[in-house]
Coordinates of C-alpha atoms in Angstrom, one line a residue:
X1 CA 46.8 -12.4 31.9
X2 CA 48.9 -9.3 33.6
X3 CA 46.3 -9.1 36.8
X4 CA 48.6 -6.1 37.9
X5 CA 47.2 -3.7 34.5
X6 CA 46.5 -0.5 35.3
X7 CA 43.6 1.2 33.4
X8 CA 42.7 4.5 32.4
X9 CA 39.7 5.8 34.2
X10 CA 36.9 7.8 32.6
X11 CA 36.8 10.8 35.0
X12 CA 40.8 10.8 34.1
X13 CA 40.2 10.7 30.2
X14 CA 37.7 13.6 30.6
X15 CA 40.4 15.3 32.6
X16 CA 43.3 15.3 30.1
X17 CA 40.6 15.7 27.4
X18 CA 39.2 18.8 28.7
X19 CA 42.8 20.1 29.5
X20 CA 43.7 19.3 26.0
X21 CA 40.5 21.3 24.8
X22 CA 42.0 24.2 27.1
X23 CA 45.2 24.5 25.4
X24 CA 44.7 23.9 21.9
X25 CA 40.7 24.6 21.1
X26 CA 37.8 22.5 20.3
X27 CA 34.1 22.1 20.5
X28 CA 33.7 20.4 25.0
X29 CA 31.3 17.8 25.5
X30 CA 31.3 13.8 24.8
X31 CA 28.9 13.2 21.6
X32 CA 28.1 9.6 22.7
X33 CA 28.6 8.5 26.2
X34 CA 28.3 5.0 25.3
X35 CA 31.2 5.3 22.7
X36 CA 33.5 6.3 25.3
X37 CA 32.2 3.7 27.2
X38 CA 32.9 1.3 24.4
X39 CA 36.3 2.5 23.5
X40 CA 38.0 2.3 26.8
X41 CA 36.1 -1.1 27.5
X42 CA 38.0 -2.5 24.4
X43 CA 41.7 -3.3 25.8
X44 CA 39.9 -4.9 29.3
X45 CA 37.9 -7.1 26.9
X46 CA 40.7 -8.6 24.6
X47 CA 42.5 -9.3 28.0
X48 CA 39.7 -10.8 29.6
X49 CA 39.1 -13.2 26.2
X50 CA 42.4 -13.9 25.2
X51 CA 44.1 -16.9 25.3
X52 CA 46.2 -17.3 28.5
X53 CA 49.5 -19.0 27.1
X54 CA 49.6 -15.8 25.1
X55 CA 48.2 -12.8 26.7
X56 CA 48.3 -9.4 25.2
X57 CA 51.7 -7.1 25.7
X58 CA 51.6 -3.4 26.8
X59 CA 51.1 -2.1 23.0
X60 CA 48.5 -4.7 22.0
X61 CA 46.4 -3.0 24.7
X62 CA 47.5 0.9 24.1
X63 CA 47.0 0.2 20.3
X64 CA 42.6 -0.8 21.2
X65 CA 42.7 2.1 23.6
X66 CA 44.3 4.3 20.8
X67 CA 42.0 2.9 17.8
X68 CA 38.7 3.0 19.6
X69 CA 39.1 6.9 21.0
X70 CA 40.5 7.6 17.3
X71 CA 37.3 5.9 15.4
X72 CA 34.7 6.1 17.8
X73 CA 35.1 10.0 17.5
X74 CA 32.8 9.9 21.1
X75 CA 33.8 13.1 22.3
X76 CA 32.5 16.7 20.1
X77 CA 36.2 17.5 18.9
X78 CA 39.5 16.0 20.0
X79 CA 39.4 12.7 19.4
X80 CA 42.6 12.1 18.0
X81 CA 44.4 14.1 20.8
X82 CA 42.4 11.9 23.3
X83 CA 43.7 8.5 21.4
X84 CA 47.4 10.1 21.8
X85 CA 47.1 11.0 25.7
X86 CA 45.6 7.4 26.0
X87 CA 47.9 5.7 24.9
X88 CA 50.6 7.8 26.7
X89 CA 48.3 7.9 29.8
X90 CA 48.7 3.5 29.7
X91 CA 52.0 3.4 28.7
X92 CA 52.8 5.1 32.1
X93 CA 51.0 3.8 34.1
X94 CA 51.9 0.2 33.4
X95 CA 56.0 1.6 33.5
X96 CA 56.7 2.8 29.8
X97 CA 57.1 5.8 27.8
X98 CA 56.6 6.0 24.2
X99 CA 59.8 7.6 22.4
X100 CA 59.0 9.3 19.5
X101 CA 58.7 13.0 18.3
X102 CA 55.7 14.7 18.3
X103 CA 55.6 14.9 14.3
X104 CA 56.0 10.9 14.5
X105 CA 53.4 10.7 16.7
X106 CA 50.7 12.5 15.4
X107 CA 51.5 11.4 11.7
X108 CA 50.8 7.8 12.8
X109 CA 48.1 8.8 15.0
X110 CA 46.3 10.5 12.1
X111 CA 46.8 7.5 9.5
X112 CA 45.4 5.4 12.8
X113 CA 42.0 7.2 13.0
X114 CA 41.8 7.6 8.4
X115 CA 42.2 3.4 8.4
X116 CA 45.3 3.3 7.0
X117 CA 47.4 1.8 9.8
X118 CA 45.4 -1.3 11.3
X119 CA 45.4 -1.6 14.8
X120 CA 47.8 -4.6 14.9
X121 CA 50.7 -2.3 12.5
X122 CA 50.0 0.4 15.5
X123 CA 50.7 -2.1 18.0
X124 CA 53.8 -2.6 16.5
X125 CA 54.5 0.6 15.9
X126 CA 54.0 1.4 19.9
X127 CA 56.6 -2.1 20.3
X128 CA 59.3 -0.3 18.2
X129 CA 58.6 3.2 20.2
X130 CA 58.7 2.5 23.5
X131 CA 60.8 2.2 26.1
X132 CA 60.2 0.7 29.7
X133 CA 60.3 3.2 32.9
X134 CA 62.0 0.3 35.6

């Protein structure tokens, strides 16, 4: 298990959420407080239950960060943006950057949150698009 991880907060979800809303439009508010809850728990709970000869990599854990904000559609509109600034939001904070266009990124986003990419394809989808920061 990487004990160094660095998480994303929920007052700095709400943050790039509302920001998001700012700039591009959408209905505020969080529908279901417990479904945000339960999204950004997800990646702390595979680490925390995975096995320890084979802990979870960077993407594995942006992937459940992007999958739960995309499907648990907690927040009134801009769910899908909030998966996307998730996953970038880890991916920096734990020293990489995800290389793609924006076109890339929100195509694979969208066919994240309609089922049609599993969480595990995303995953590897984040492996082949990212780059470390060090």
């Amino acid at each position: 298990m990487n004990s160094t991880w660095r998480w994303i907060s929920k007052p700095a979800l709400m943050m790039l959420h509302d920001e998001s809303l700012a700039e591009h439009g959408g209905a505020e508010g969080v529908r279901d407080d417990g479904l945000l809850d339960s999204a950004l728990a997800r990646p702390l709970n595979i680490v925390a239950y995975s096995d320890a000869a084979e802990p979870p990599d960077v993407a594995t854990l942006a992937a459940s960060y992007g999958v739960g904000l995309a499907k648990n559609h907690a927040f009134e509109d801009g769910n899908k943006r909030a998966a996307f600034l998730a996953v970038g939001l880890f991916l920096a904070l734990n020293g990489w950057r995800l290389q793609c266009t924006q076109a890339d990124a929100t195509l694979t986003l969208l066919a994240v949150a309609s089922g049609e990419v599993s969480e595990d394809d995303f995953a590897n989808w984040l492996r082949a698009h990212t780059t470390s920061r060090m």
